[in-house]
Amino acid sequence: MKTSDFNYHLPQESIAQTPAEPRDSSRLLVLHRENGKIEHRKFSDIGEYLKPNDLLVINQTRVIPARIYAKKETGGKVELLLLRKEDDLTWRALVGGKGLVSGKKIIIPTESDDSSHRDTTNAPKSGDFGVRAEILEVLEGAQRLIRFDEAIEPYFPQIGNVPLPPYIHAKLNDPERYQTVYAQEPGSAAAPTAGLHFTPRLLDELKAKGVKRAEVTLHVGLDTFAPVTEDDVEEHHIHTEWCQVTPGAASKINNAKQAGGRVVAVGTTSVRTLESASQRGATLPTSGATSLFILPGYEFKVVDIMITNFHLPKSTLVMLVSAFAEREMILNAYETAIREGYRFYSFGDAMIII
């Protein structure tokens, strides 16, 4: 299987720069797997395709303000993008700045007057203010393992910035628009974007119709945006992400299946979580890292319907949706969406694959 098999041409103007307002006014492409039929609807119409006793599975992760501005002890500026928490004080991060080798100390200003953006060259070098950190290990590329001298999360409100995807260049006036309305568990470097289309009212309408709901958690890493660079798809080493299915959620999923309901996964992150938790014909409680790589030929064990956005060419996410429907069917749907003026990527429109 070649990576080029999952390529397509996307005009730059098709990349959404701002979110739809209201959230559920975005467009919805409906793809029927059995025959390839396509319908064009609004996301607010999604309830017409769901039935009583169907189970909507959402990813309740919350994007953390993971972009942080710091300085070296010598005054040089450093930019950190926290990728994954390894333990209470240690994070994997992307770093911007020179000379950031093992043992190098940095300071994260924590004053509330936006000192993270001002020139702190002449600030005290003893760490009288701010959180100190040390580079523990140089990882691949610009990634580093960093240990803070105290928990960094309490300082997020005053020092952190929400990291938008690299293809979004417009300023986001309201950071909450890059969060789902049900986001609860902090830990993601990127939003589970299929969930951005839901409003509280739409969720209430689905509940009133008899559609049930279960929450899972998968903390999304920035590797989700990375294209596959290997020519042979199977040579790609997919990124790991932390996910959790609680006993309560597992019970809801198993009960829905036994009652004849369909499991409706909101987003590829929910898909990856659900399929990672499936063993011996049932969904089991799970908590930990998943490296599940879903490619065409994969036999889905849990997910019956998928709600998802339109993904980057040659990405593992295009491969995942191509496993759920036929690759040719997905690429045809993408070509149709481009021709019909759909908006792509994180702030773009959605599709439901039935």
mmCIF file with all atom_site columns, C-alpha atoms in Angstrom, residues 53-58 261-267 270-271 302-307:
data_model
loop_
_atom_site.group_PDB
_atom_site.id
_atom_site.type_symbol
_atom_site.label_atom_id
_atom_site.label_alt_id
_atom_site.label_comp_id
_atom_site.label_asym_id
_atom_site.label_entity_id
_atom_site.label_seq_id
_atom_site.pdbx_PDB_ins_code
_atom_site.Cartn_x
_atom_site.Cartn_y
_atom_site.Cartn_z
_atom_site.occupancy
_atom_site.B_iso_or_equiv
_atom_site.pdbx_formal_charge
_atom_site.auth_seq_id
_atom_site.auth_comp_id
_atom_site.auth_asym_id
_atom_site.auth_atom_id
_atom_site.pdbx_PDB_model_num
ATOM 1  C CA . ASN A 1 53  ? -30.742 3.536  21.194 1.00 0.00 ? 53  ASN A CA 1
ATOM 2  C CA . ASP A 1 54  ? -27.835 4.603  18.992 1.00 0.00 ? 54  ASP A CA 1
ATOM 3  C CA . LEU A 1 55  ? -24.863 5.559  21.156 1.00 0.00 ? 55  LEU A CA 1
ATOM 4  C CA . LEU A 1 56  ? -22.968 8.766  20.436 1.00 0.00 ? 56  LEU A CA 1
ATOM 5  C CA . VAL A 1 57  ? -19.378 8.406  21.692 1.00 0.00 ? 57  VAL A CA 1
ATOM 6  C CA . ILE A 1 58  ? -17.590 11.716 22.248 1.00 0.00 ? 58  ILE A CA 1
ATOM 7  C CA . GLY A 1 261 ? -28.018 0.125  18.752 1.00 0.00 ? 261 GLY A CA 1
ATOM 8  C CA . ARG A 1 262 ? -25.258 1.534  16.606 1.00 0.00 ? 262 ARG A CA 1
ATOM 9  C CA . VAL A 1 263 ? -22.050 3.005  18.020 1.00 0.00 ? 263 VAL A CA 1
ATOM 10 C CA . VAL A 1 264 ? -21.555 6.457  16.497 1.00 0.00 ? 264 VAL A CA 1
ATOM 11 C CA . ALA A 1 265 ? -17.979 7.635  16.946 1.00 0.00 ? 265 ALA A CA 1
ATOM 12 C CA . VAL A 1 266 ? -17.514 11.399 16.951 1.00 0.00 ? 266 VAL A CA 1
ATOM 13 C CA . GLY A 1 267 ? -14.124 11.855 15.332 1.00 0.00 ? 267 GLY A CA 1
ATOM 14 C CA . SER A 1 270 ? -13.033 8.353  19.411 1.00 0.00 ? 270 SER A CA 1
ATOM 15 C CA . VAL A 1 271 ? -12.607 5.688  16.730 1.00 0.00 ? 271 VAL A CA 1
ATOM 16 C CA . VAL A 1 302 ? -16.946 -1.439 17.662 1.00 0.00 ? 302 VAL A CA 1
ATOM 17 C CA . VAL A 1 303 ? -17.665 1.552  15.426 1.00 0.00 ? 303 VAL A CA 1
ATOM 18 C CA . ASP A 1 304 ? -20.743 1.459  13.176 1.00 0.00 ? 304 ASP A CA 1
ATOM 19 C CA . ILE A 1 305 ? -20.984 5.116  12.121 1.00 0.00 ? 305 ILE A CA 1
ATOM 20 C CA . MET A 1 306 ? -18.270 7.746  11.971 1.00 0.00 ? 306 MET A CA 1
ATOM 21 C CA . ILE A 1 307 ? -18.595 11.528 12.176 1.00 0.00 ? 307 ILE A CA 1
#
